[in-house]
mmCIF file with all atom_site columns, C-alpha atoms in Angstrom:
data_model
loop_
_atom_site.group_PDB
_atom_site.id
_atom_site.type_symbol
_atom_site.label_atom_id
_atom_site.label_alt_id
_atom_site.label_comp_id
_atom_site.label_asym_id
_atom_site.label_entity_id
_atom_site.label_seq_id
_atom_site.pdbx_PDB_ins_code
_atom_site.Cartn_x
_atom_site.Cartn_y
_atom_site.Cartn_z
_atom_site.occupancy
_atom_site.B_iso_or_equiv
_atom_site.pdbx_formal_charge
_atom_site.auth_seq_id
_atom_site.auth_comp_id
_atom_site.auth_asym_id
_atom_site.auth_atom_id
_atom_site.pdbx_PDB_model_num
ATOM 1   C CA . MET I 1 1   ? 134.468 92.849  113.615 1.00 44.00 ? 294 MET I CA 1
ATOM 2   C CA . SER I 1 2   ? 135.629 96.020  111.932 1.00 47.00 ? 295 SER I CA 1
ATOM 3   C CA . SER I 1 3   ? 133.200 98.601  110.335 1.00 52.00 ? 296 SER I CA 1
ATOM 4   C CA . GLU I 1 4   ? 134.101 97.561  107.072 1.00 51.00 ? 297 GLU I CA 1
ATOM 5   C CA . GLN I 1 5   ? 133.204 93.972  107.359 1.00 50.00 ? 298 GLN I CA 1
ATOM 6   C CA . GLU I 1 6   ? 129.985 94.952  108.796 1.00 50.00 ? 299 GLU I CA 1
ATOM 7   C CA . ALA I 1 7   ? 129.295 97.124  105.886 1.00 47.00 ? 300 ALA I CA 1
ATOM 8   C CA . GLU I 1 8   ? 130.028 94.081  103.834 1.00 51.00 ? 301 GLU I CA 1
ATOM 9   C CA . SER I 1 9   ? 127.676 91.884  105.343 1.00 82.00 ? 302 SER I CA 1
ATOM 10  C CA . ILE I 1 10  ? 124.568 94.585  104.604 1.00 96.00 ? 303 ILE I CA 1
ATOM 11  C CA . ARG I 1 11  ? 122.492 92.672  101.458 1.00 97.00 ? 304 ARG I CA 1
ATOM 12  C CA . CYS I 1 12  ? 120.650 95.387  99.807  1.00 97.00 ? 305 CYS I CA 1
ATOM 13  C CA . LEU I 1 13  ? 118.508 95.221  97.281  1.00 97.00 ? 306 LEU I CA 1
ATOM 14  C CA . VAL I 1 14  ? 117.641 98.537  95.351  1.00 97.00 ? 307 VAL I CA 1
ATOM 15  C CA . ALA I 1 15  ? 114.072 97.842  93.276  1.00 95.00 ? 308 ALA I CA 1
ATOM 16  C CA . LYS I 1 16  ? 112.093 99.859  90.940  1.00 93.00 ? 309 LYS I CA 1
ATOM 17  C CA . VAL I 1 17  ? 108.626 98.982  91.226  1.00 90.00 ? 310 VAL I CA 1
ATOM 18  C CA . GLY I 1 18  ? 105.673 99.608  88.406  1.00 84.00 ? 311 GLY I CA 1
ATOM 19  C CA . LEU I 1 19  ? 105.602 101.440 85.485  1.00 81.00 ? 312 LEU I CA 1
ATOM 20  C CA . ASP I 1 20  ? 108.032 104.053 85.980  1.00 76.00 ? 313 ASP I CA 1
ATOM 21  C CA . GLY I 1 21  ? 110.884 104.277 83.512  1.00 79.00 ? 314 GLY I CA 1
ATOM 22  C CA . HIS I 1 22  ? 113.476 106.142 84.742  1.00 79.00 ? 315 HIS I CA 1
ATOM 23  C CA . ASP I 1 23  ? 116.012 104.361 87.050  1.00 84.00 ? 316 ASP I CA 1
ATOM 24  C CA . ARG I 1 24  ? 118.934 106.726 87.061  1.00 85.00 ? 317 ARG I CA 1
ATOM 25  C CA . GLY I 1 25  ? 118.367 107.464 90.575  1.00 86.00 ? 318 GLY I CA 1
ATOM 26  C CA . ALA I 1 26  ? 118.430 104.242 91.486  1.00 90.00 ? 319 ALA I CA 1
ATOM 27  C CA . HIS I 1 27  ? 121.553 103.699 89.631  1.00 90.00 ? 320 HIS I CA 1
ATOM 28  C CA . VAL I 1 28  ? 123.046 105.932 91.630  1.00 92.00 ? 321 VAL I CA 1
ATOM 29  C CA . VAL I 1 29  ? 121.980 104.642 94.728  1.00 93.00 ? 322 VAL I CA 1
ATOM 30  C CA . ALA I 1 30  ? 123.021 101.198 94.155  1.00 95.00 ? 323 ALA I CA 1
ATOM 31  C CA . ARG I 1 31  ? 126.721 101.679 92.927  1.00 96.00 ? 324 ARG I CA 1
ATOM 32  C CA . ALA I 1 32  ? 127.023 104.322 96.287  1.00 95.00 ? 325 ALA I CA 1
ATOM 33  C CA . PHE I 1 33  ? 126.016 101.200 98.218  1.00 96.00 ? 326 PHE I CA 1
ATOM 34  C CA . ARG I 1 34  ? 128.095 99.256  96.306  1.00 96.00 ? 327 ARG I CA 1
ATOM 35  C CA . ASP I 1 35  ? 131.066 101.901 96.910  1.00 96.00 ? 328 ASP I CA 1
ATOM 36  C CA . ALA I 1 36  ? 130.207 102.152 100.828 1.00 96.00 ? 329 ALA I CA 1
ATOM 37  C CA . GLY I 1 37  ? 131.048 98.346  100.920 1.00 95.00 ? 330 GLY I CA 1
ATOM 38  C CA . PHE I 1 38  ? 127.349 97.099  100.734 1.00 96.00 ? 331 PHE I CA 1
ATOM 39  C CA . GLU I 1 39  ? 125.981 93.409  98.612  1.00 96.00 ? 332 GLU I CA 1
ATOM 40  C CA . VAL I 1 40  ? 124.023 95.085  96.378  1.00 97.00 ? 333 VAL I CA 1
ATOM 41  C CA . ILE I 1 41  ? 121.386 93.605  93.668  1.00 96.00 ? 334 ILE I CA 1
ATOM 42  C CA . TYR I 1 42  ? 119.584 95.993  91.414  1.00 95.00 ? 335 TYR I CA 1
ATOM 43  C CA . SER I 1 43  ? 115.813 94.523  90.301  1.00 93.00 ? 336 SER I CA 1
ATOM 44  C CA . GLY I 1 44  ? 115.801 96.475  86.904  1.00 89.00 ? 337 GLY I CA 1
ATOM 45  C CA . LEU I 1 45  ? 113.146 98.049  85.649  1.00 89.00 ? 338 LEU I CA 1
ATOM 46  C CA . HIS I 1 46  ? 109.494 97.378  85.702  1.00 87.00 ? 339 HIS I CA 1
ATOM 47  C CA . LYS I 1 47  ? 108.648 95.320  88.505  1.00 91.00 ? 340 LYS I CA 1
ATOM 48  C CA . ALA I 1 48  ? 105.376 93.629  89.962  1.00 94.00 ? 341 ALA I CA 1
ATOM 49  C CA . PRO I 1 49  ? 105.029 94.374  94.040  1.00 96.00 ? 342 PRO I CA 1
ATOM 50  C CA . ASP I 1 50  ? 105.112 90.690  93.976  1.00 96.00 ? 343 ASP I CA 1
ATOM 51  C CA . GLU I 1 51  ? 108.494 90.178  92.312  1.00 96.00 ? 344 GLU I CA 1
ATOM 52  C CA . ILE I 1 52  ? 110.601 92.811  94.209  1.00 97.00 ? 345 ILE I CA 1
ATOM 53  C CA . VAL I 1 53  ? 109.168 90.899  97.605  1.00 97.00 ? 346 VAL I CA 1
ATOM 54  C CA . GLN I 1 54  ? 110.427 87.530  96.165  1.00 97.00 ? 347 GLN I CA 1
ATOM 55  C CA . ALA I 1 55  ? 113.720 88.671  94.994  1.00 97.00 ? 348 ALA I CA 1
ATOM 56  C CA . ALA I 1 56  ? 114.012 90.247  98.446  1.00 97.00 ? 349 ALA I CA 1
ATOM 57  C CA . VAL I 1 57  ? 112.792 86.942  100.706 1.00 97.00 ? 350 VAL I CA 1
ATOM 58  C CA . GLN I 1 58  ? 115.058 84.618  97.975  1.00 97.00 ? 351 GLN I CA 1
ATOM 59  C CA . GLU I 1 59  ? 118.070 86.703  98.256  1.00 96.00 ? 352 GLU I CA 1
ATOM 60  C CA . ASP I 1 60  ? 117.539 87.435  102.393 1.00 96.00 ? 353 ASP I CA 1
ATOM 61  C CA . VAL I 1 61  ? 118.377 91.273  102.071 1.00 97.00 ? 354 VAL I CA 1
ATOM 62  C CA . ASP I 1 62  ? 118.855 93.330  105.082 1.00 97.00 ? 355 ASP I CA 1
ATOM 63  C CA . VAL I 1 63  ? 117.611 96.361  103.123 1.00 98.00 ? 356 VAL I CA 1
ATOM 64  C CA . LEU I 1 64  ? 115.215 97.277  100.197 1.00 98.00 ? 357 LEU I CA 1
ATOM 65  C CA . GLY I 1 65  ? 115.580 100.297 99.084  1.00 97.00 ? 358 GLY I CA 1
ATOM 66  C CA . ILE I 1 66  ? 111.958 101.347 96.512  1.00 96.00 ? 359 ILE I CA 1
ATOM 67  C CA . SER I 1 67  ? 112.565 103.802 93.979  1.00 93.00 ? 360 SER I CA 1
ATOM 68  C CA . ILE I 1 68  ? 109.326 105.320 92.635  1.00 90.00 ? 361 ILE I CA 1
ATOM 69  C CA . LEU I 1 69  ? 108.673 108.469 90.799  1.00 83.00 ? 362 LEU I CA 1
ATOM 70  C CA . SER I 1 70  ? 105.271 107.332 88.792  1.00 82.00 ? 363 SER I CA 1
ATOM 71  C CA . GLY I 1 71  ? 103.709 108.892 91.681  1.00 84.00 ? 364 GLY I CA 1
ATOM 72  C CA . ALA I 1 72  ? 101.931 104.708 92.286  1.00 87.00 ? 365 ALA I CA 1
ATOM 73  C CA . HIS I 1 73  ? 103.902 105.141 95.837  1.00 92.00 ? 366 HIS I CA 1
ATOM 74  C CA . ASP I 1 74  ? 100.554 104.973 97.861  1.00 91.00 ? 367 ASP I CA 1
ATOM 75  C CA . THR I 1 75  ? 99.409  101.671 96.234  1.00 93.00 ? 368 THR I CA 1
ATOM 76  C CA . LEU I 1 76  ? 102.376 100.054 95.411  1.00 95.00 ? 369 LEU I CA 1
ATOM 77  C CA . VAL I 1 77  ? 104.426 100.130 98.563  1.00 96.00 ? 370 VAL I CA 1
ATOM 78  C CA . PRO I 1 78  ? 101.629 98.787  100.313 1.00 97.00 ? 371 PRO I CA 1
ATOM 79  C CA . LYS I 1 79  ? 101.618 95.443  98.393  1.00 97.00 ? 372 LYS I CA 1
ATOM 80  C CA . ILE I 1 80  ? 105.188 95.235  99.166  1.00 97.00 ? 373 ILE I CA 1
ATOM 81  C CA . MET I 1 81  ? 105.296 95.759  102.513 1.00 97.00 ? 374 MET I CA 1
ATOM 82  C CA . GLY I 1 82  ? 101.709 92.702  102.510 1.00 97.00 ? 375 GLY I CA 1
ATOM 83  C CA . GLY I 1 83  ? 104.305 90.810  100.610 1.00 98.00 ? 376 GLY I CA 1
ATOM 84  C CA . LEU I 1 84  ? 106.936 90.869  103.392 1.00 98.00 ? 377 LEU I CA 1
ATOM 85  C CA . GLU I 1 85  ? 104.320 90.535  105.954 1.00 97.00 ? 378 GLU I CA 1
ATOM 86  C CA . GLU I 1 86  ? 103.593 87.416  104.519 1.00 97.00 ? 379 GLU I CA 1
ATOM 87  C CA . TYR I 1 87  ? 106.470 85.902  104.589 1.00 96.00 ? 380 TYR I CA 1
ATOM 88  C CA . GLY I 1 88  ? 107.529 87.061  107.304 1.00 96.00 ? 381 GLY I CA 1
ATOM 89  C CA . ALA I 1 89  ? 110.396 88.997  106.363 1.00 96.00 ? 382 ALA I CA 1
ATOM 90  C CA . ALA I 1 90  ? 108.442 92.492  107.101 1.00 95.00 ? 383 ALA I CA 1
ATOM 91  C CA . ASP I 1 91  ? 110.780 92.618  110.947 1.00 94.00 ? 384 ASP I CA 1
ATOM 92  C CA . ASP I 1 92  ? 113.762 91.932  109.862 1.00 94.00 ? 385 ASP I CA 1
ATOM 93  C CA . THR I 1 93  ? 114.169 94.310  106.597 1.00 97.00 ? 386 THR I CA 1
ATOM 94  C CA . LEU I 1 94  ? 115.061 97.755  106.210 1.00 98.00 ? 387 LEU I CA 1
ATOM 95  C CA . VAL I 1 95  ? 112.588 99.281  103.929 1.00 98.00 ? 388 VAL I CA 1
ATOM 96  C CA . LEU I 1 96  ? 113.407 102.668 102.249 1.00 98.00 ? 389 LEU I CA 1
ATOM 97  C CA . VAL I 1 97  ? 111.313 104.190 99.964  1.00 97.00 ? 390 VAL I CA 1
ATOM 98  C CA . GLY I 1 98  ? 113.280 107.224 97.195  1.00 94.00 ? 391 GLY I CA 1
ATOM 99  C CA . GLY I 1 99  ? 111.796 109.521 95.017  1.00 91.00 ? 392 GLY I CA 1
ATOM 100 C CA . VAL I 1 100 ? 109.160 112.184 94.665  1.00 89.00 ? 393 VAL I CA 1
ATOM 101 C CA . ILE I 1 101 ? 106.858 111.596 97.661  1.00 93.00 ? 394 ILE I CA 1
ATOM 102 C CA . PRO I 1 102 ? 104.526 113.858 98.658  1.00 94.00 ? 395 PRO I CA 1
ATOM 103 C CA . GLU I 1 103 ? 105.127 115.238 102.255 1.00 94.00 ? 396 GLU I CA 1
ATOM 104 C CA . GLU I 1 104 ? 101.029 114.550 102.935 1.00 96.00 ? 397 GLU I CA 1
ATOM 105 C CA . ASP I 1 105 ? 101.943 110.632 101.754 1.00 95.00 ? 398 ASP I CA 1
ATOM 106 C CA . ARG I 1 106 ? 105.021 109.981 103.743 1.00 96.00 ? 399 ARG I CA 1
ATOM 107 C CA . PRO I 1 107 ? 102.813 109.401 107.228 1.00 97.00 ? 400 PRO I CA 1
ATOM 108 C CA . GLY I 1 108 ? 100.745 106.477 105.534 1.00 96.00 ? 401 GLY I CA 1
ATOM 109 C CA . LEU I 1 109 ? 104.120 105.053 103.975 1.00 96.00 ? 402 LEU I CA 1
ATOM 110 C CA . LYS I 1 110 ? 105.753 105.203 107.432 1.00 97.00 ? 403 LYS I CA 1
ATOM 111 C CA . ASP I 1 111 ? 102.396 103.467 108.444 1.00 96.00 ? 404 ASP I CA 1
ATOM 112 C CA . GLU I 1 112 ? 102.889 100.952 106.418 1.00 95.00 ? 405 GLU I CA 1
ATOM 113 C CA . GLY I 1 113 ? 106.494 100.193 108.048 1.00 97.00 ? 406 GLY I CA 1
ATOM 114 C CA . VAL I 1 114 ? 108.935 102.145 105.794 1.00 98.00 ? 407 VAL I CA 1
ATOM 115 C CA . ALA I 1 115 ? 111.762 103.374 107.632 1.00 98.00 ? 408 ALA I CA 1
ATOM 116 C CA . ALA I 1 116 ? 112.844 106.044 105.406 1.00 97.00 ? 409 ALA I CA 1
ATOM 117 C CA . ILE I 1 117 ? 111.910 108.398 102.621 1.00 97.00 ? 410 ILE I CA 1
ATOM 118 C CA . PHE I 1 118 ? 114.556 109.937 100.934 1.00 96.00 ? 411 PHE I CA 1
ATOM 119 C CA . GLY I 1 119 ? 113.549 112.562 98.277  1.00 91.00 ? 412 GLY I CA 1
ATOM 120 C CA . PRO I 1 120 ? 115.433 114.342 95.494  1.00 88.00 ? 413 PRO I CA 1
ATOM 121 C CA . GLY I 1 121 ? 118.503 116.002 96.649  1.00 89.00 ? 414 GLY I CA 1
ATOM 122 C CA . THR I 1 122 ? 118.966 113.678 99.535  1.00 92.00 ? 415 THR I CA 1
ATOM 123 C CA . SER I 1 123 ? 122.624 113.108 99.928  1.00 94.00 ? 416 SER I CA 1
ATOM 124 C CA . ILE I 1 124 ? 123.782 109.888 98.973  1.00 93.00 ? 417 ILE I CA 1
ATOM 125 C CA . GLU I 1 125 ? 125.881 110.169 102.243 1.00 95.00 ? 418 GLU I CA 1
ATOM 126 C CA . GLU I 1 126 ? 122.956 110.781 104.406 1.00 96.00 ? 419 GLU I CA 1
ATOM 127 C CA . THR I 1 127 ? 121.249 107.279 102.888 1.00 96.00 ? 420 THR I CA 1
ATOM 128 C CA . ILE I 1 128 ? 124.144 105.218 103.601 1.00 97.00 ? 421 ILE I CA 1
ATOM 129 C CA . GLU I 1 129 ? 124.651 106.270 107.157 1.00 97.00 ? 422 GLU I CA 1
ATOM 130 C CA . PHE I 1 130 ? 121.241 105.851 107.734 1.00 97.00 ? 423 PHE I CA 1
ATOM 131 C CA . VAL I 1 131 ? 121.742 102.293 106.197 1.00 97.00 ? 424 VAL I CA 1
ATOM 132 C CA . ARG I 1 132 ? 124.698 101.805 108.355 1.00 96.00 ? 425 ARG I CA 1
ATOM 133 C CA . GLU I 1 133 ? 122.526 102.750 111.235 1.00 97.00 ? 426 GLU I CA 1
ATOM 134 C CA . ASN I 1 134 ? 119.399 100.826 110.844 1.00 97.00 ? 427 ASN I CA 1
ATOM 135 C CA . ALA I 1 135 ? 120.128 97.925  108.678 1.00 96.00 ? 428 ALA I CA 1
ATOM 136 C CA . PRO I 1 136 ? 119.042 95.054  110.732 1.00 92.00 ? 429 PRO I CA 1
ATOM 137 C CA . GLN I 1 137 ? 121.996 92.701  112.533 1.00 84.00 ? 430 GLN I CA 1
ATOM 138 C CA . ARG I 1 138 ? 122.187 89.432  111.572 1.00 75.00 ? 431 ARG I CA 1
#
């Protein structure tokens, strides 16, 4: 299988959780993922953690990219991770968090099962590369 076919089979949900209304970054990532050949679903704004879990499970995504700038990552991300666990989807979903996450909060998110955290200024190529290298094989 060519690497292009592999890329096409990577299904990503780009999700905005909570009351954060800034979605420019999420749109940039979604478009770049699509341009990279990934299949992309965008959640839209103001989603509750359980809505994101439902979408990730129903769409059978390989990658869940959570965009969060509101500062509520320490409560919202664990709820999403817990939901994925409940559905048995945590192990085969690569979870990424993008946004302004203070350095001291990062280890806790990683402990919850977040694979990587991408802050402002991360190159989109770096993010795409990470997904290609780490997305679960089907």
